[in-house]
Structure formats: C-alpha cells, structure tokens
Amino acid sequence: MTVLATRLRGFGTTIFAEMTALAQRTGAINLGQGFPDTDGPAEIVEAAVAALRAGHNQYAPATGVPALKTAVAEHQRRRYGIEVDPDEGVLVTFGATEAIAAALLGLCEPSDDVLTLEPYYDSYAATIAMAGGRRRPVTLRPPDFALDPDALAAAITPATRLVLLNSPHNPTGRVLDRAELELIAALCRERDLIAITDEVYEHLVFDGEHIPLVTLPGMAQRTLTISSLGKTFSLTGWKVGWASGPPPLVAAAATAKQFLSFAGGTPLQHAAANALGRADVHGRRLAAELSAKRDRLCAGLEAAGLAVHRPAGTYFVNADIRPLGESDGRAFCWSLPERAGVVAVPTVAFYDDHEAGSHLVRFAFCKRDEVLDEAIVRLRALTPRS
Ligand code: PMP
Ligand code: GLN
C-alpha cells in the first residue's frame, strides 16, 4: 500500500541526498552535492554567535528581521539599481528553497502551466506539483546550453501563467545573456506572465555578468526575485533566503510562507543582515577562487577523457561521458565510486526529456584544491568501456 499523496509520487529521495549517502557509504570523494568543504567567513559565524548571546532567540516577525529586509533592499539597489520597499517588498525565508515553494503555493493556480528551463533544479518539479501546477520545461542543449527561441515559444500554452527561471543556472552553469533574458521578458509582457527568478548563484559568475530579469523593461511589476546567503558566503546550512519584488507578489508568497514555517532562524537572520553589506567584496573573492577551481576540474575531467561543457558560473560543470564509450549517466554515477572513488550526479535527474540529458554528469568544484586534485588523479584511472 502506498501512503504517499498522489501529487508527490515519483519524487522519492532527492538525488543530492542519494549521492551524498553513496559517498558516505563508499568513502568516495563527494563531487555530487553542491556544498563547499571549507567554512564560511569567521566574522559572519561570530556575528551569529553574538546574535545568539544577545538574546535574538524568539520568533522573528513573519516576513523577517527588519535589519535583514533592509540589507536585502540595499543589496538590490547597490548592485543592480533595483528599488524594493524594505518593508513590503522583501520576505525572508528558510533558504531559497522555501521562497520558491512559498512563491509557487502563493501564486500558482491548480490549472496553471509553469514554464521552466530544463535541466531544472529538483525542487522546482516537486513544488510545482505541490502547488497543483504543471511544469512545461524548455530544454537547454549542450554544448553551450543556450536558450532556443523556438523551444521557448513551443513551451507556451494557453494555460501558462508563470515562468520559474534560474540564472546563473544549476546544473548547467549557464549564465543567461541579455538577449536570452529579453526573449523571456518579451514573452512575459506579451502573455502577462509572472516571473519567479532563482538567483542564488548571482555572485558566482566567472564569465559574463549576472543580469536580474527584473531589471528588463516591463518586468519590475511582474517579477519576484529570489536569492539566499548560502552560496555567496559558503554557508549552505544556514538556509537564510529571501524573495523581493512588488508588494502584491511578495504578499502572495508571504501568505503561503506563514503557514509553512511562520518565521525562524532569528539569530542567523541578524548575522545575515550584518553579512549582506559585504556580499559584493566577498562574492568577488569567492568567484575568483571558484573560477580557478572550475579551470582545475575542467582540465582534470578532460584529462580523464570526458568532454567538458565549461560553465560560466555556479559550483558545477557538466561532462559528456560518451567519449569513454558510455551513454548512461545514471549507471556511470552509480558505478563511479567503485571504479574511481568519486561521486558525481547524473544530470538526467533534472530532465523530463531523458534523452537530452542521459549522457551528462554533473561534478561540483566547490571543494578544496587538494580534494579536486585527488579526484582528478582517481578519474584519470578510468578506462574507456568498449
Ligand atoms: N536554487 C538552486 C538553483 C540551487 O542550486 C539551490 C541549492 N543550493 C537552491 C535553490 C536552494 O537554495 P537554499 O539552500 O538557499 O535553499
Ligand atoms: N543545491 C545543491 C546542489 O545542487 C544541493 C542542495 C540540496 O541538497 N538540496 O547540489
């Protein structure tokens, strides 16, 4: 007997949890789940300790600690010239994950189609399903994972009401350029769509620049912009996130969010408020470090015989396993600990169109250089399968 509600059937355990468990079970190097293996900045950790000791230990206001909401509004203005109301235009959440869920639960009608890019971050599929919507993926294809205007047009239906966009994009590492974003913005304006944008890797760009969709003409009133502290400050376990935008969209997400977790993580919100002023400086330093790690791992994967799709941002690189005589990324990843002592993620887990992603494998490079080097040595031992 299955007790799981119909809308969640097929979601099982996330691929990240599965692959981290595989790494722990086998002792393999974990280049699967995207988390840094070094700690975030000590002064931000100390700010959290100070907030705990200062007695910031009760419920935060439902939409977040005012100092953090102000810090988010200042970040948006300083970095992108975006004006948001720090009071009614910002909602603090448990990571971007809760912001995405709250946005969909608050904005998506059961009959709505939600357009998203594929491969897609796994929580999108689950939260669209929880909201009762239907996902309509637009497939990004290698080698450059660019947005195909025809595929975009083909994914639109009479029921499309929302676009759930992610750039810089996990898992491909693609950073959408202005022309691609303009295609999406034009579609939103023409069809009167609401855009929800996931920009958690906004500071982790190595080539090109991150352009928030909300800055494009006609988008300010229809875009809810989501980000979080985890990637920018290497504090993925803190789960401090936020959504910002026009008050009606923020209020819709807030209505759902108050019944998901209400509010919490109060001391971490105080520390995040303190940290966010340094996001630009810290983000630049981190992006420079990660860019070198990208180069390191890309070179290593090439030396191991894989065809690398070099990312412009994020923590991740995708490699095509076909030069090794293999085409099943899932089988490759499950056998990789035994064959090479390394764990990676089968990118196909993020596709509806399995054929489009079956030969791709995602490796995370947000790891110490010596860990990457050891993984590279191990991967070089891979022998092509005939
Ligand atoms: N969106 C994307 C694209 C991600 O890669 C992640 C994972 N880190 C999240 C959202 C979740 O962010 P958070 O940890 O802040 O919930
Ligand atoms: N965002 C991380 C990744 O893509 C994983 C987050 C999670 O485990 N849910 O690897």
GROMACS .gro file of C-alpha atoms and ligand atoms in nm:
model
  412
    1MET     CA    1   0.000   0.000   0.000
    2THR     CA    2   0.138   0.339  -0.089
    3VAL     CA    3   0.052   0.613   0.157
    4LEU     CA    4   0.231   0.893  -0.026
    5ALA     CA    5  -0.005   1.154  -0.168
    6THR     CA    6  -0.053   1.129  -0.543
    7ARG     CA    7   0.098   1.470  -0.611
    8LEU     CA    8   0.431   1.361  -0.457
    9ARG     CA    9   0.456   1.020  -0.621
   10GLY     CA   10   0.775   0.981  -0.816
   11PHE     CA   11   0.970   1.231  -0.609
   12GLY     CA   12   1.133   0.975  -0.377
   13THR     CA   13   1.460   1.091  -0.220
   14THR     CA   14   1.649   1.382  -0.376
   15ILE     CA   15   1.941   1.290  -0.600
   16PHE     CA   16   2.166   1.502  -0.376
   17ALA     CA   17   2.081   1.305  -0.061
   18GLU     CA   18   2.115   0.981  -0.256
   19MET     CA   19   2.457   1.068  -0.392
   20THR     CA   20   2.589   1.204  -0.062
   21ALA     CA   21   2.476   0.881   0.105
   22LEU     CA   22   2.658   0.686  -0.168
   23ALA     CA   23   2.977   0.886  -0.099
   24GLN     CA   24   2.947   0.824   0.274
   25ARG     CA   25   2.882   0.453   0.225
   26THR     CA   26   3.174   0.403  -0.011
   27GLY     CA   27   3.421   0.660   0.125
   28ALA     CA   28   3.437   0.817  -0.222
   29ILE     CA   29   3.517   1.185  -0.282
   30ASN     CA   30   3.187   1.371  -0.296
   31LEU     CA   31   3.172   1.591  -0.605
   32GLY     CA   32   2.796   1.529  -0.612
   33GLN     CA   33   2.607   1.757  -0.376
   34GLY     CA   34   2.698   2.123  -0.414
   35PHE     CA   35   2.836   2.241  -0.082
   36PRO     CA   36   3.177   2.387  -0.001
   37ASP     CA   37   3.410   2.176   0.214
   38THR     CA   38   3.550   2.484   0.387
   39ASP     CA   39   3.370   2.704   0.638
   40GLY     CA   40   3.212   3.041   0.566
   41PRO     CA   41   3.376   3.365   0.687
   42ALA     CA   42   3.464   3.358   1.058
   43GLU     CA   43   3.332   3.709   1.121
   44ILE     CA   44   2.985   3.610   0.997
   45VAL     CA   45   2.988   3.300   1.216
   46GLU     CA   46   3.090   3.525   1.507
   47ALA     CA   47   2.804   3.762   1.425
   48ALA     CA   48   2.566   3.466   1.460
   49VAL     CA   49   2.721   3.372   1.794
   50ALA     CA   50   2.685   3.734   1.909
   51ALA     CA   51   2.320   3.737   1.798
   52LEU     CA   52   2.253   3.417   1.995
   53ARG     CA   53   2.419   3.568   2.303
   54ALA     CA   54   2.235   3.899   2.256
   55GLY     CA   55   1.907   3.716   2.308
   56HIS     CA   56   1.778   3.717   1.949
   57ASN     CA   57   1.624   3.381   2.016
   58GLN     CA   58   1.248   3.423   1.980
   59TYR     CA   59   1.028   3.427   1.670
   60ALA     CA   60   1.130   3.676   1.407
   61PRO     CA   61   0.850   3.884   1.251
   62ALA     CA   62   0.673   3.665   0.991
   63THR     CA   63   0.832   3.844   0.695
   64GLY     CA   64   1.176   3.864   0.853
   65VAL     CA   65   1.403   4.064   1.082
   66PRO     CA   66   1.377   4.429   0.967
   67ALA     CA   67   1.757   4.474   0.954
   68LEU     CA   68   1.786   4.186   0.707
   69LYS     CA   69   1.498   4.312   0.494
   70THR     CA   70   1.672   4.649   0.477
   71ALA     CA   71   2.003   4.481   0.390
   72VAL     CA   72   1.833   4.290   0.105
   73ALA     CA   73   1.678   4.612  -0.033
   74GLU     CA   74   2.017   4.788  -0.011
   75HIS     CA   75   2.190   4.497  -0.185
   76GLN     CA   76   1.942   4.512  -0.473
   77ARG     CA   77   1.981   4.889  -0.511
   78ARG     CA   78   2.359   4.896  -0.474
   79ARG     CA   79   2.434   4.607  -0.703
   80TYR     CA   80   2.163   4.630  -0.968
   81GLY     CA   81   1.986   4.965  -0.924
   82ILE     CA   82   1.664   4.783  -0.830
   83GLU     CA   83   1.428   4.968  -0.594
   84VAL     CA   84   1.238   4.749  -0.349
   85ASP     CA   85   1.045   4.854  -0.042
   86PRO     CA   86   1.237   4.710   0.255
   87ASP     CA   87   0.914   4.661   0.445
   88GLU     CA   88   0.653   4.532   0.199
   89GLY     CA   89   0.887   4.433  -0.084
   90VAL     CA   90   1.103   4.175   0.098
   91LEU     CA   91   1.020   3.837   0.250
   92VAL     CA   92   1.282   3.639   0.445
   93THR     CA   93   1.257   3.260   0.413
   94PHE     CA   94   1.428   2.933   0.511
   95GLY     CA   95   1.666   2.936   0.220
   96ALA     CA   96   1.575   2.998  -0.141
   97THR     CA   97   1.404   2.658  -0.129
   98GLU     CA   98   1.126   2.786   0.094
   99ALA     CA   99   1.099   3.108  -0.106
  100ILE     CA  100   1.044   2.906  -0.425
  101ALA     CA  101   0.786   2.684  -0.256
  102ALA     CA  102   0.605   2.981  -0.100
  103ALA     CA  103   0.604   3.168  -0.430
  104LEU     CA  104   0.451   2.875  -0.615
  105LEU     CA  105   0.199   2.797  -0.342
  106GLY     CA  106   0.104   3.163  -0.326
  107LEU     CA  107   0.091   3.239  -0.697
  108CYS     CA  108   0.013   2.920  -0.892
  109GLU     CA  109  -0.345   2.811  -0.956
  110PRO     CA  110  -0.407   2.436  -0.993
  111SER     CA  111  -0.486   2.481  -1.361
  112ASP     CA  112  -0.169   2.683  -1.437
  113ASP     CA  113   0.124   2.579  -1.651
  114VAL     CA  114   0.464   2.685  -1.519
  115LEU     CA  115   0.738   2.738  -1.774
  116THR     CA  116   1.087   2.649  -1.655
  117LEU     CA  117   1.426   2.568  -1.804
  118GLU     CA  118   1.540   2.207  -1.815
  119PRO     CA  119   1.756   2.064  -1.675
  120TYR     CA  120   1.583   2.215  -1.369
  121TYR     CA  121   1.675   2.232  -1.002
  122ASP     CA  122   1.492   1.939  -0.848
  123SER     CA  123   1.279   2.135  -0.602
  124TYR     CA  124   1.104   2.309  -0.892
  125ALA     CA  125   0.934   1.994  -1.010
  126ALA     CA  126   0.824   1.900  -0.659
  127THR     CA  127   0.696   2.243  -0.560
  128ILE     CA  128   0.512   2.295  -0.888
  129ALA     CA  129   0.347   1.959  -0.818
  130MET     CA  130   0.266   2.057  -0.459
  131ALA     CA  131   0.103   2.375  -0.588
  132GLY     CA  132  -0.101   2.165  -0.830
  133GLY     CA  133   0.052   2.329  -1.140
  134ARG     CA  134   0.202   2.162  -1.443
  135ARG     CA  135   0.562   2.209  -1.547
  136ARG     CA  136   0.647   2.296  -1.905
  137PRO     CA  137   1.022   2.266  -1.948
  138VAL     CA  138   1.225   2.437  -2.218
  139THR     CA  139   1.528   2.220  -2.283
  140LEU     CA  140   1.873   2.382  -2.280
  141ARG     CA  141   2.104   2.181  -2.500
  142PRO     CA  142   2.479   2.132  -2.496
  143PRO     CA  143   2.739   2.239  -2.585
  144ASP     CA  144   2.650   2.588  -2.461
  145PHE     CA  145   2.304   2.532  -2.309
  146ALA     CA  146   2.175   2.848  -2.479
  147LEU     CA  147   1.804   2.930  -2.478
  148ASP     CA  148   1.645   2.829  -2.809
  149PRO     CA  149   1.375   3.085  -2.904
  150ASP     CA  150   1.170   2.820  -3.087
  151ALA     CA  151   1.178   2.584  -2.792
  152LEU     CA  152   1.071   2.872  -2.569
  153ALA     CA  153   0.778   2.959  -2.794
  154ALA     CA  154   0.679   2.592  -2.818
  155ALA     CA  155   0.661   2.553  -2.440
  156ILE     CA  156   0.397   2.824  -2.404
  157THR     CA  157   0.037   2.707  -2.374
  158PRO     CA  158  -0.291   2.891  -2.319
  159ALA     CA  159  -0.259   2.789  -1.951
  160THR     CA  160   0.090   2.932  -1.898
  161ARG     CA  161   0.080   3.187  -1.620
  162LEU     CA  162   0.418   3.164  -1.451
  163VAL     CA  163   0.782   3.147  -1.552
  164LEU     CA  164   1.022   2.995  -1.299
  165LEU     CA  165   1.367   3.099  -1.414
  166ASN     CA  166   1.713   3.014  -1.281
  167SER     CA  167   2.026   3.203  -1.383
  168PRO     CA  168   2.312   3.150  -1.313
  169HIS     CA  169   2.178   2.807  -1.385
  170ASN     CA  170   2.213   2.487  -1.187
  171PRO     CA  171   2.306   2.229  -1.312
  172THR     CA  172   2.450   2.363  -1.641
  173GLY     CA  173   2.648   2.661  -1.511
  174ARG     CA  174   2.499   2.871  -1.790
  175VAL     CA  175   2.460   3.246  -1.723
  176LEU     CA  176   2.179   3.376  -1.944
  177ASP     CA  177   2.280   3.678  -2.151
  178ARG     CA  178   2.076   3.990  -2.213
  179ALA     CA  179   1.936   3.868  -2.545
  180GLU     CA  180   1.809   3.545  -2.387
  181LEU     CA  181   1.658   3.733  -2.094
  182GLU     CA  182   1.495   3.977  -2.334
  183LEU     CA  183   1.323   3.684  -2.508
  184ILE     CA  184   1.180   3.574  -2.175
  185ALA     CA  185   1.084   3.929  -2.075
  186ALA     CA  186   0.910   3.985  -2.408
  187LEU     CA  187   0.711   3.669  -2.358
  188CYS     CA  188   0.615   3.775  -2.004
  189ARG     CA  189   0.498   4.115  -2.128
  190GLU     CA  190   0.304   3.975  -2.423
  191ARG     CA  191   0.133   3.700  -2.226
  192ASP     CA  192   0.103   3.889  -1.897
  193LEU     CA  193   0.304   3.626  -1.711
  194ILE     CA  194   0.452   3.641  -1.362
  195ALA     CA  195   0.823   3.560  -1.336
  196ILE     CA  196   0.982   3.395  -1.034
  197THR     CA  197   1.360   3.408  -1.061
  198ASP     CA  198   1.605   3.195  -0.866
  199GLU     CA  199   1.933   3.385  -0.848
  200VAL     CA  200   2.114   3.202  -0.566
  201TYR     CA  201   2.439   3.195  -0.769
  202GLU     CA  202   2.417   3.568  -0.851
  203HIS     CA  203   2.766   3.635  -0.712
  204LEU     CA  204   2.927   3.320  -0.852
  205VAL     CA  205   2.983   3.429  -1.212
  206PHE     CA  206   3.320   3.385  -1.385
  207ASP     CA  207   3.248   3.487  -1.744
  208GLY     CA  208   2.992   3.749  -1.846
  209GLU     CA  209   2.765   3.913  -1.591
  210HIS     CA  210   2.453   3.826  -1.399
  211ILE     CA  211   2.154   4.031  -1.513
  212PRO     CA  212   1.842   4.004  -1.296
  213LEU     CA  213   1.533   3.958  -1.514
  214VAL     CA  214   1.355   4.221  -1.303
  215THR     CA  215   1.582   4.494  -1.446
  216LEU     CA  216   1.447   4.444  -1.801
  217PRO     CA  217   1.175   4.675  -1.933
  218GLY     CA  218   0.828   4.597  -1.805
  219MET     CA  219   0.947   4.333  -1.559
  220ALA     CA  220   0.956   4.528  -1.231
  221GLN     CA  221   0.587   4.480  -1.161
  222ARG     CA  222   0.573   4.113  -1.255
  223THR     CA  223   0.893   3.961  -1.113
  224LEU     CA  224   0.960   3.803  -0.777
  225THR     CA  225   1.338   3.775  -0.731
  226ILE     CA  226   1.476   3.503  -0.504
  227SER     CA  227   1.823   3.457  -0.358
  228SER     CA  228   1.993   3.335  -0.042
  229LEU     CA  229   2.301   3.359   0.173
  230GLY     CA  230   2.424   3.002   0.129
  231LYS     CA  231   2.621   3.022  -0.195
  232THR     CA  232   2.751   3.378  -0.163
  233PHE     CA  233   2.903   3.316   0.180
  234SER     CA  234   2.970   2.940   0.174
  235LEU     CA  235   2.711   2.888   0.448
  236THR     CA  236   2.474   2.645   0.277
  237GLY     CA  237   2.347   2.501   0.606
  238TRP     CA  238   2.219   2.831   0.735
  239LYS     CA  239   1.923   2.836   0.499
  240VAL     CA  240   1.863   3.208   0.510
  241GLY     CA  241   1.690   3.314   0.190
  242TRP     CA  242   1.466   3.590   0.064
  243ALA     CA  243   1.225   3.697  -0.208
  244SER     CA  244   1.195   4.059  -0.316
  245GLY     CA  245   0.975   4.246  -0.558
  246PRO     CA  246   0.644   4.427  -0.590
  247PRO     CA  247   0.439   4.409  -0.268
  248PRO     CA  248   0.145   4.209  -0.418
  249LEU     CA  249   0.379   3.928  -0.531
  250VAL     CA  250   0.571   3.933  -0.203
  251ALA     CA  251   0.243   3.928  -0.008
  252ALA     CA  252   0.121   3.625  -0.203
  253ALA     CA  253   0.440   3.432  -0.119
  254ALA     CA  254   0.424   3.556   0.241
  255THR     CA  255   0.069   3.427   0.278
  256ALA     CA  256   0.190   3.076   0.200
  257LYS     CA  257   0.517   3.107   0.390
  258GLN     CA  258   0.350   3.197   0.720
  259PHE     CA  259   0.188   2.852   0.721
  260LEU     CA  260   0.499   2.664   0.610
  261SER     CA  261   0.742   2.770   0.882
  262PHE     CA  262   0.599   3.106   1.001
  263ALA     CA  263   0.940   3.255   1.087
  264GLY     CA  264   1.262   3.135   1.238
  265GLY     CA  265   1.639   3.127   1.237
  266THR     CA  266   1.626   3.464   1.414
  267PRO     CA  267   1.995   3.484   1.516
  268LEU     CA  268   2.105   3.377   1.168
  269GLN     CA  269   1.887   3.648   1.016
  270HIS     CA  270   2.067   3.905   1.232
  271ALA     CA  271   2.405   3.772   1.123
  272ALA     CA  272   2.292   3.768   0.760
  273ALA     CA  273   2.189   4.134   0.786
  274ASN     CA  274   2.539   4.205   0.901
  275ALA     CA  275   2.696   3.996   0.623
  276LEU     CA  276   2.499   4.117   0.325
  277GLY     CA  277   2.672   4.455   0.313
  278ARG     CA  278   2.989   4.264   0.227
  279ALA     CA  279   2.833   4.046  -0.042
  280ASP     CA  280   2.997   4.230  -0.332
  281VAL     CA  281   3.352   4.219  -0.194
  282HIS     CA  282   3.318   3.868  -0.061
  283GLY     CA  283   3.138   3.743  -0.372
  284ARG     CA  284   3.414   3.879  -0.598
  285ARG     CA  285   3.680   3.699  -0.397
  286LEU     CA  286   3.483   3.375  -0.391
  287ALA     CA  287   3.408   3.393  -0.764
  288ALA     CA  288   3.781   3.432  -0.838
  289GLU     CA  289   3.859   3.126  -0.624
  290LEU     CA  290   3.581   2.921  -0.781
  291SER     CA  291   3.682   3.023  -1.130
  292ALA     CA  292   4.029   2.875  -1.067
  293LYS     CA  293   3.866   2.560  -0.929
  294ARG     CA  294   3.646   2.538  -1.236
  295ASP     CA  295   3.956   2.553  -1.456
  296ARG     CA  296   4.128   2.292  -1.243
  297LEU     CA  297   3.842   2.044  -1.254
  298CYS     CA  298   3.763   2.105  -1.623
  299ALA     CA  299   4.127   2.029  -1.712
  300GLY     CA  300   4.117   1.718  -1.494
  301LEU     CA  301   3.794   1.590  -1.646
  302GLU     CA  302   3.934   1.644  -1.996
  303ALA     CA  303   4.250   1.458  -1.900
  304ALA     CA  304   4.025   1.173  -1.783
  305GLY     CA  305   3.877   1.155  -2.132
  306LEU     CA  306   3.545   1.330  -2.073
  307ALA     CA  307   3.408   1.609  -2.293
  308VAL     CA  308   3.360   1.913  -2.072
  309HIS     CA  309   3.090   2.181  -2.106
  310ARG     CA  310   3.269   2.469  -1.941
  311PRO     CA  311   3.036   2.666  -1.711
  312ALA     CA  312   3.028   3.047  -1.683
  313GLY     CA  313   2.914   3.040  -1.320
  314THR     CA  314   2.783   2.835  -1.021
  315TYR     CA  315   2.951   2.540  -0.846
  316PHE     CA  316   2.905   2.291  -1.129
  317VAL     CA  317   3.049   2.154  -1.451
  318ASN     CA  318   2.879   1.903  -1.680
  319ALA     CA  319   3.073   1.643  -1.870
  320ASP     CA  320   2.968   1.421  -2.158
  321ILE     CA  321   3.064   1.060  -2.090
  322ARG     CA  322   3.028   0.937  -2.447
  323PRO     CA  323   3.400   0.974  -2.530
  324LEU     CA  324   3.450   0.698  -2.270
  325GLY     CA  325   3.221   0.473  -2.470
  326GLU     CA  326   2.931   0.521  -2.227
  327SER     CA  327   2.595   0.692  -2.259
  328ASP     CA  328   2.406   0.612  -1.941
  329GLY     CA  329   2.493   0.882  -1.687
  330ARG     CA  330   2.296   0.714  -1.412
  331ALA     CA  331   2.480   0.383  -1.447
  332PHE     CA  332   2.808   0.574  -1.476
  333CYS     CA  333   2.745   0.764  -1.149
  334TRP     CA  334   2.636   0.457  -0.956
  335SER     CA  335   2.948   0.271  -1.064
  336LEU     CA  336   3.189   0.562  -1.023
  337PRO     CA  337   3.269   0.509  -0.653
  338GLU     CA  338   3.379   0.154  -0.727
  339ARG     CA  339   3.561   0.240  -1.047
  340ALA     CA  340   3.728   0.563  -0.936
  341GLY     CA  341   3.638   0.651  -0.576
  342VAL     CA  342   3.444   0.960  -0.683
  343VAL     CA  343   3.076   1.058  -0.661
  344ALA     CA  344   2.902   1.278  -0.919
  345VAL     CA  345   2.539   1.347  -1.006
  346PRO     CA  346   2.363   1.209  -1.316
  347THR     CA  347   2.231   1.525  -1.482
  348VAL     CA  348   1.941   1.327  -1.627
  349ALA     CA  349   1.781   1.353  -1.281
  350PHE     CA  350   1.695   1.713  -1.374
  351TYR     CA  351   1.530   1.642  -1.711
  352ASP     CA  352   1.185   1.536  -1.824
  353ASP     CA  353   1.339   1.470  -2.164
  354HIS     CA  354   1.568   1.191  -2.050
  355GLU     CA  355   1.728   1.150  -2.387
  356ALA     CA  356   1.853   1.509  -2.378
  357GLY     CA  357   2.045   1.457  -2.054
  358SER     CA  358   2.124   1.087  -2.026
  359HIS     CA  359   2.491   1.123  -2.127
  360LEU     CA  360   2.566   1.415  -1.893
  361VAL     CA  361   2.721   1.400  -1.549
  362ARG     CA  362   2.747   1.695  -1.309
  363PHE     CA  363   3.059   1.747  -1.097
  364ALA     CA  364   3.083   2.009  -0.818
  365PHE     CA  365   3.408   2.206  -0.796
  366CYS     CA  366   3.331   2.399  -0.473
  367LYS     CA  367   3.588   2.183  -0.293
  368ARG     CA  368   3.943   2.229  -0.162
  369ASP     CA  369   4.214   2.212  -0.428
  370GLU     CA  370   4.369   1.902  -0.276
  371VAL     CA  371   4.032   1.727  -0.285
  372LEU     CA  372   3.983   1.821  -0.651
  373ASP     CA  373   4.338   1.707  -0.731
  374GLU     CA  374   4.286   1.370  -0.566
  375ALA     CA  375   3.957   1.326  -0.753
  376ILE     CA  376   4.132   1.413  -1.079
  377VAL     CA  377   4.406   1.157  -1.017
  378ARG     CA  378   4.141   0.895  -0.946
  379LEU     CA  379   3.933   0.983  -1.252
  380ARG     CA  380   4.237   0.950  -1.479
  381ALA     CA  381   4.235   0.583  -1.394
  382LEU     CA  382   3.901   0.544  -1.572
  383THR     CA  383   3.932   0.327  -1.875
  384PRO     CA  384   3.701   0.357  -2.174
  385ARG     CA  385   3.440   0.083  -2.195
  386SER     CA  386   3.434  -0.085  -2.528
  387PMP     N1  387   1.812   2.705  -0.629
  387PMP     C1  388   1.920   2.650  -0.686
  387PMP     C2  389   1.939   2.664  -0.832
  387PMP     C3  390   2.011   2.580  -0.608
  387PMP     O1  391   2.118   2.523  -0.664
  387PMP     C4  392   1.987   2.567  -0.471
  387PMP     C5  393   2.076   2.480  -0.388
  387PMP     N2  394   2.167   2.521  -0.330
  387PMP     C6  395   1.875   2.630  -0.416
  387PMP     C7  396   1.789   2.697  -0.498
  387PMP     C8  397   1.844   2.621  -0.270
  387PMP     O2  398   1.896   2.728  -0.201
  387PMP     P1  399   1.891   2.732  -0.042
  387PMP     O3  400   1.998   2.642   0.007
  387PMP     O4  401   1.915   2.876  -0.008
  387PMP     O5  402   1.757   2.685  -0.001
  388GLN     N1  403   2.195   2.291  -0.446
  388GLN     C1  404   2.274   2.177  -0.416
  388GLN     C2  405   2.313   2.107  -0.544
  388GLN     O1  406   2.262   2.137  -0.650
  388GLN     C3  407   2.206   2.075  -0.329
  388GLN     C4  408   2.105   2.120  -0.233
  388GLN     C5  409   2.031   2.002  -0.174
  388GLN     O2  410   2.090   1.905  -0.135
  388GLN     N2  411   1.903   2.011  -0.171
  388GLN     O3  412   2.395   2.021  -0.537
   0.00000   0.00000   0.00000
